[in-house]
Amino acid sequence: MHKYWQLIKHDHWVFPYLKQYRGLLTLVLFLGTMTFFCGGALMFTSGYLISRSAQRPENILMVYAPIVLTRAFGIGRPSFRYVERLVSHNWVLKIVSRFRQRLYLIVEQGTKSIYAKAQTGEVFNVLANDLFKIENFYLRLLFPTIIGWLIYIVVTLVIGIFNPLTALLILLVLGLDTIMLPLITVAVRGARDYQQKQLERKLYTDLTDAVMGLQDWILSGRTDQLLTDQETDFHNIGQLQGKNSHFEWWRACVAESVLGLVVIILVVFATHTFGQGYLSVNWIAAFGLVVFPLSDAFVSISTGFGEWPRYADSIKRLNQLEQTSQTDAQDEVAQIEHPQNGPINFNQVTFYYQADTPVLTDINLTVQVGEHLAILGQSGAGKTTLLKLLLGDEQPQKGMITIAGVPVTALSQHRASLISVLDQKPYLFATTVANNLRLGNLQASDDVLWEALAKVQLKELVQQLPDGLDTPMTEAGKRFSGGERQRFALARILIQDTPIVILDEPTVGLDPITELAVLKTIFTSLTDKTIIWVTHHLTGVDLADEVIFIDQQGISLAGTPTELLQTSSRFAHLLALDRGDF
Amino acid sequence: MLDARIFKFKGAKPALIRLLLLTLLQALIIVVQGRYSSIMLTDLWKGHSLSLVPIPMGIFLIAFVLRQVLTVAKNYALAPFADQTTGELQQDLVKKYTEVGPSLIAKLGTGKAVSLAVEGIDQVHDYLSLVLVKLFDMSVIPWVILAYLAYLRWESALFLFFIYPVIVLFMVILGYAAQSKADREYDRFNRLSNHFIDTLRGLTTLKQLGLGKKYAHNIFDVSEDYRKATLSTLKIAILSTFALDFFTTLSIAVIAVFLGMDLLNGTLPLLPAMTILILAPDYFLPIRNFANDYHATLNGKNSLADIMDILALPEPDDQLVYQQKSPEWTQTDTLRLKNVSFTYPDAEKPALQHISLDLQGYQRVGLVGTSGSGKSTLLNLLGGFLIGQGAIEINQQSVPHLAQHDWQQDLQVLPQEPYLFHDTLRHNLAFYAPTVNDDDIMAVVEQVGLAAWFKTLPAGLDTVIGEGALQTSGGQAQRIGLARIMLDRKRRVVLLDEPTAHLDIETEMRLKETMLPIFDQRLVVFATHRLHWLAQMDWIIVMRDGMIVEQGTLSELLQQDGYFNELRAAMRGEEEHA
């Protein structure tokens, strides 16, 4: 319980919004309360109506008011409920819009422009799921609880006007449903929840392993073991779910039974208070019937609380995410408004993640405007680190990186007008072809898009699509091959039209023929730009003006491809291998 | 509403009969509860003192509590049946996956295959427990109450009887209207709701384009569009609930007013009137409960149908045709494919056409061709993961396909992207040879060039890798796959699909030296784009558009003026000579 209280106290994701959007929130609570009020009032007036009618008053006008009220409440209840559902969803979705924006900015802050940390689809699904949980937290826990409590208070107060002692009794008995049972539920579910999460997680990963690795299970002849493991998983989780269900059933039973007691208390109270007068006796049935329609308001509190441990997890995760991201944020450096193009210069640059294992040491490198530089080296040699340093994603412990004499740290905000990047897996968004291309330049006209598509040899392909530029990328995306996807990304970069282009192994996973074709397109269409191209083998290396090898934290070889072929046996050997000379 | 297949499950009939009896009992208890609360209230109205009503009051309270206890009892009556049935379905489903194999998973999609066994089964469980209870409530309770009300006063009962189909009718009509609107909006709806995740996944790209911060507004705007779309759909979607709510509440109000009139006229005493008023909400309660869970019903039924369809798939029973004579593949064993073709389901063009080849003993066979020429498909067919048409013989024994138990037990496969289990590195490496010791494992880790990476691992061989744990690069995954093969020395047939595609050329060269010895004493089929491997191959198969266009030794192929030389020139960037 204590940890939940701490969580609520330190939360700045979920609860502050209650205050910020309090106008609509009040409306939601009012409508919800009115729904139950009308339900109760319908039975209350009906009870009075038939009791009074049974006394056969000589004039129908004597029961006219309850007749009208009965109808009014009968129409009021569903109407209030309908509006309440709309307004509460509207409220929640409004907050979700804010949530999404906020969450996006947090993730954005922690994302590097090359190779984001292990942020797989899994992580994003967790985040999206957390938002969904919080939607449900508002709709299924918070609103019903507050509405239930409001009804609880109103009922007690109304009785209190007539008889404070009865009111106290009602307060205690109904408190079982509105306070005790929810607390017990949280305690019981909270204790089991950790175990249940472990089991669910295990079941899920085991099942994913079984399905994704099915080929290996079958080949290894170990399917029997797989089935035994699964059986254990299913059994364990089934048992726990069984326990939870049993608890829920009995809790609901107790919660409902308590209301039977409340009916008796109200009937006794009504008889004491109104049982003597000829007219007032009609109120007895009214009080006797009022509780039944209210039962949902009280019972649903515990149901909502049952899910609290899960909601709490999501709230906790979002709060933590924000903290991590804040520690990640770097000091701001004064930014240059309009960066100028010029030579790129690495001056005595040293970089390490851990001081005892430097990645790059004393790198000196100049890339002239319009030069096409290829960077070669083994996996893990530091090629990508070099790019990260150039993009300002990482900062060197020693030395300085400048473009046209300006340190790259002063460029990060407006970098996109100077440098564009084509990496291994450029993302194509689930929107139209045109929208994907326009991400390069939001103001680009259709003509510019077509021109870029023509340069990357995709014009005919896009012309054949059912809606041309307006064809959604996802539907069409399944038909696009790896080479075509790279060409789309290249077209985007052409539209972005920056003087410097970074190519980070843009052809990994393509077959050699496609690879060469894509590389030729790249170098033809970007011929007047400065190109820095990281690659891990030598296909198309003669497209570059200059080649360097990164090796043992430094530049071990440098020269034009022709020079290197003559002077370096290593280069010649690798080139021969890549060309498949026998 | 009720799927007939439910009755076929073991223990269904007794469980449902128990449920029926308990529901019937509960219906009677509800009538008793309504009757005695009316007696209590009517007596008090007549001016009886509290001391005179303890009996009706007591009966009311007992009936009220008993009614709740019966709800629990119904759940208990159904739970063992629901638990057992879903438990069995779950196990049968996974068993089916292993029997039919990866082609079934490929057809279903991995996501669906997993979610069917978890969420799908949960939905079936809900269907078999919650929904059945509500279904039975709806089929029993209102009619028992109605019968009693008819006995009290047939006019009211008649009104309640006729209003029932009206409610259902309105619900259905509005439900359809909402559905058609929802269908129309569905695409937009889906697109908007997936937009957020899509954007997060593409964040690196957005950052590169300098749109990282700007896009936050877009997120908000799209989210607001989503909100508006949701609300406009919701406005109609909840109309059917509104209709249900409206008619039931209004019916109660109408009944109350009618009863009032009859009481005024003196045609009805208070007690039956009070009973009718109290029982009327209970008459409507089951249908309201059922309507609230209508989606659970639909989901449960659909999942059940999906699962039953999969379970009804035929199991391949001809996997034991091939009987291997020696314990493993030997120097003299042969594999022959004659005129084998394969077409993917839903594809127009065959992926493999008229494949004929002879493999023998410990041959090393290279497989070359452009992407999409059918290399991977052929490897999958050789592995028995795809089943095509044509004649196949192993050691002169004719077999219907290569999903032969004895053949697969001699097989090792290195796919383009080996799957890493969410498990320790040790278990991942020793997957095919669970009994090897750590020294052997470490030796292989060294051989495949993972030693440097291994040193960075927090818990050595006990480090958990795979999805959701320590991430590995494509190159590392391929080397782990390779290590798996090296640790199992018994299997003599190796199929490799571009095992070095993610490696840089120098790492590949070092790895080549450790790989070549594995190829000794084994039949190797090696698909690759890297031509330097071909020098070490005994036989080369050249593929184009799903067909074998050339095969022979390297020197034979080099001498022919055929597609191989054309391909080689194109790969070397010498199109002009081709």
Short mmCIF file of N, CA and C in Angstrom, two decimals, chain B residues 252-305:
data_model
loop_
_atom_site.label_atom_id
_atom_site.label_comp_id
_atom_site.label_asym_id
_atom_site.label_seq_id
_atom_site.Cartn_x
_atom_site.Cartn_y
_atom_site.Cartn_z
N ILE B 252 -40.07 0.23 -17.34
CA ILE B 252 -40.31 0.16 -15.91
C ILE B 252 -41.18 1.35 -15.47
N ALA B 253 -40.84 2.53 -16.02
CA ALA B 253 -41.62 3.72 -15.69
C ALA B 253 -43.06 3.56 -16.15
N VAL B 254 -43.22 3.04 -17.36
CA VAL B 254 -44.57 2.85 -17.91
C VAL B 254 -45.36 1.86 -17.05
N ILE B 255 -44.71 0.76 -16.71
CA ILE B 255 -45.35 -0.24 -15.86
C ILE B 255 -45.80 0.39 -14.54
N ALA B 256 -44.90 1.20 -13.97
CA ALA B 256 -45.22 1.83 -12.69
C ALA B 256 -46.46 2.71 -12.84
N VAL B 257 -46.53 3.46 -13.93
CA VAL B 257 -47.67 4.36 -14.14
C VAL B 257 -48.96 3.55 -14.36
N PHE B 258 -48.87 2.52 -15.20
CA PHE B 258 -50.05 1.66 -15.43
C PHE B 258 -50.54 1.05 -14.13
N LEU B 259 -49.59 0.54 -13.36
CA LEU B 259 -49.97 -0.08 -12.09
C LEU B 259 -50.66 0.95 -11.21
N GLY B 260 -50.11 2.20 -11.22
CA GLY B 260 -50.71 3.29 -10.44
C GLY B 260 -52.15 3.51 -10.83
N MET B 261 -52.41 3.51 -12.16
CA MET B 261 -53.76 3.72 -12.66
C MET B 261 -54.70 2.62 -12.16
N ASP B 262 -54.22 1.37 -12.31
CA ASP B 262 -55.06 0.24 -11.90
C ASP B 262 -55.35 0.30 -10.41
N LEU B 263 -54.34 0.72 -9.64
CA LEU B 263 -54.53 0.82 -8.20
C LEU B 263 -55.56 1.90 -7.89
N LEU B 264 -55.47 3.04 -8.62
CA LEU B 264 -56.41 4.13 -8.43
C LEU B 264 -57.83 3.68 -8.71
N ASN B 265 -57.97 2.87 -9.77
CA ASN B 265 -59.30 2.38 -10.14
C ASN B 265 -59.77 1.28 -9.21
N GLY B 266 -58.87 0.77 -8.41
CA GLY B 266 -59.24 -0.28 -7.49
C GLY B 266 -59.32 -1.65 -8.13
N THR B 267 -58.75 -1.78 -9.35
CA THR B 267 -58.82 -3.08 -10.00
C THR B 267 -57.66 -3.99 -9.56
N LEU B 268 -56.75 -3.45 -8.75
CA LEU B 268 -55.57 -4.23 -8.37
C LEU B 268 -55.17 -3.87 -6.95
N PRO B 269 -54.91 -4.87 -6.12
CA PRO B 269 -54.39 -4.56 -4.78
C PRO B 269 -52.89 -4.23 -4.84
N LEU B 270 -52.36 -3.70 -3.75
CA LEU B 270 -50.98 -3.22 -3.77
C LEU B 270 -49.96 -4.35 -3.91
N LEU B 271 -50.20 -5.49 -3.20
CA LEU B 271 -49.17 -6.53 -3.17
C LEU B 271 -48.73 -7.00 -4.56
N PRO B 272 -49.68 -7.43 -5.44
CA PRO B 272 -49.21 -7.83 -6.77
C PRO B 272 -48.56 -6.68 -7.53
N ALA B 273 -49.09 -5.47 -7.35
CA ALA B 273 -48.51 -4.32 -8.06
C ALA B 273 -47.06 -4.14 -7.64
N MET B 274 -46.83 -4.19 -6.32
CA MET B 274 -45.48 -4.02 -5.80
C MET B 274 -44.56 -5.13 -6.34
N THR B 275 -45.07 -6.36 -6.38
CA THR B 275 -44.26 -7.48 -6.87
C THR B 275 -43.86 -7.26 -8.32
N ILE B 276 -44.84 -6.81 -9.12
CA ILE B 276 -44.53 -6.58 -10.54
C ILE B 276 -43.46 -5.50 -10.67
N LEU B 277 -43.62 -4.43 -9.91
CA LEU B 277 -42.66 -3.32 -10.00
C LEU B 277 -41.26 -3.78 -9.61
N ILE B 278 -41.18 -4.62 -8.57
CA ILE B 278 -39.87 -5.06 -8.11
C ILE B 278 -39.24 -6.06 -9.08
N LEU B 279 -40.07 -6.88 -9.69
CA LEU B 279 -39.52 -7.92 -10.57
C LEU B 279 -39.22 -7.42 -11.99
N ALA B 280 -39.87 -6.30 -12.37
CA ALA B 280 -39.67 -5.82 -13.75
C ALA B 280 -38.20 -5.56 -14.07
N PRO B 281 -37.41 -4.87 -13.20
CA PRO B 281 -35.97 -4.68 -13.52
C PRO B 281 -35.23 -6.01 -13.66
N ASP B 282 -35.60 -6.98 -12.81
CA ASP B 282 -34.93 -8.28 -12.90
C ASP B 282 -35.26 -9.01 -14.20
N TYR B 283 -36.43 -8.70 -14.74
CA TYR B 283 -36.81 -9.28 -16.03
C TYR B 283 -35.87 -8.80 -17.13
N PHE B 284 -35.49 -7.53 -17.06
CA PHE B 284 -34.62 -6.97 -18.10
C PHE B 284 -33.13 -7.18 -17.84
N LEU B 285 -32.78 -7.46 -16.58
CA LEU B 285 -31.37 -7.51 -16.21
C LEU B 285 -30.53 -8.47 -17.07
N PRO B 286 -30.99 -9.72 -17.30
CA PRO B 286 -30.13 -10.64 -18.07
C PRO B 286 -29.79 -10.13 -19.46
N ILE B 287 -30.76 -9.55 -20.17
CA ILE B 287 -30.45 -9.10 -21.54
C ILE B 287 -29.48 -7.93 -21.50
N ARG B 288 -29.62 -7.10 -20.47
CA ARG B 288 -28.67 -5.98 -20.35
C ARG B 288 -27.27 -6.50 -20.10
N ASN B 289 -27.15 -7.44 -19.19
CA ASN B 289 -25.84 -8.02 -18.92
C ASN B 289 -25.25 -8.66 -20.16
N PHE B 290 -26.11 -9.35 -20.88
CA PHE B 290 -25.62 -10.04 -22.07
C PHE B 290 -25.15 -9.03 -23.12
N ALA B 291 -25.94 -7.98 -23.32
CA ALA B 291 -25.58 -6.98 -24.33
C ALA B 291 -24.25 -6.31 -23.99
N ASN B 292 -24.01 -6.09 -22.69
CA ASN B 292 -22.74 -5.47 -22.29
C ASN B 292 -21.55 -6.33 -22.68
N ASP B 293 -21.75 -7.64 -22.73
CA ASP B 293 -20.64 -8.54 -23.05
C ASP B 293 -20.72 -9.07 -24.46
N TYR B 294 -21.47 -8.36 -25.29
CA TYR B 294 -21.68 -8.87 -26.63
C TYR B 294 -20.36 -9.06 -27.37
N HIS B 295 -19.42 -8.13 -27.15
CA HIS B 295 -18.14 -8.22 -27.86
C HIS B 295 -17.33 -9.41 -27.38
N ALA B 296 -17.42 -9.68 -26.08
CA ALA B 296 -16.73 -10.87 -25.55
C ALA B 296 -17.27 -12.11 -26.23
N THR B 297 -18.59 -12.11 -26.47
CA THR B 297 -19.21 -13.25 -27.15
C THR B 297 -18.64 -13.42 -28.54
N LEU B 298 -18.62 -12.29 -29.28
CA LEU B 298 -18.13 -12.36 -30.66
C LEU B 298 -16.68 -12.82 -30.70
N ASN B 299 -15.83 -12.17 -29.86
CA ASN B 299 -14.41 -12.52 -29.86
C ASN B 299 -14.21 -13.98 -29.52
N GLY B 300 -14.95 -14.43 -28.49
CA GLY B 300 -14.81 -15.81 -28.06
C GLY B 300 -15.19 -16.77 -29.16
N LYS B 301 -16.31 -16.48 -29.82
CA LYS B 301 -16.76 -17.37 -30.89
C LYS B 301 -15.77 -17.41 -32.04
N ASN B 302 -15.27 -16.22 -32.41
CA ASN B 302 -14.31 -16.17 -33.53
C ASN B 302 -13.03 -16.90 -33.19
N SER B 303 -12.52 -16.67 -31.98
CA SER B 303 -11.27 -17.34 -31.61
C SER B 303 -11.47 -18.85 -31.59
N LEU B 304 -12.60 -19.26 -31.04
CA LEU B 304 -12.87 -20.70 -30.98
C LEU B 304 -12.90 -21.28 -32.40
N ALA B 305 -13.57 -20.55 -33.30
CA ALA B 305 -13.64 -21.04 -34.68
C ALA B 305 -12.25 -21.11 -35.30
#
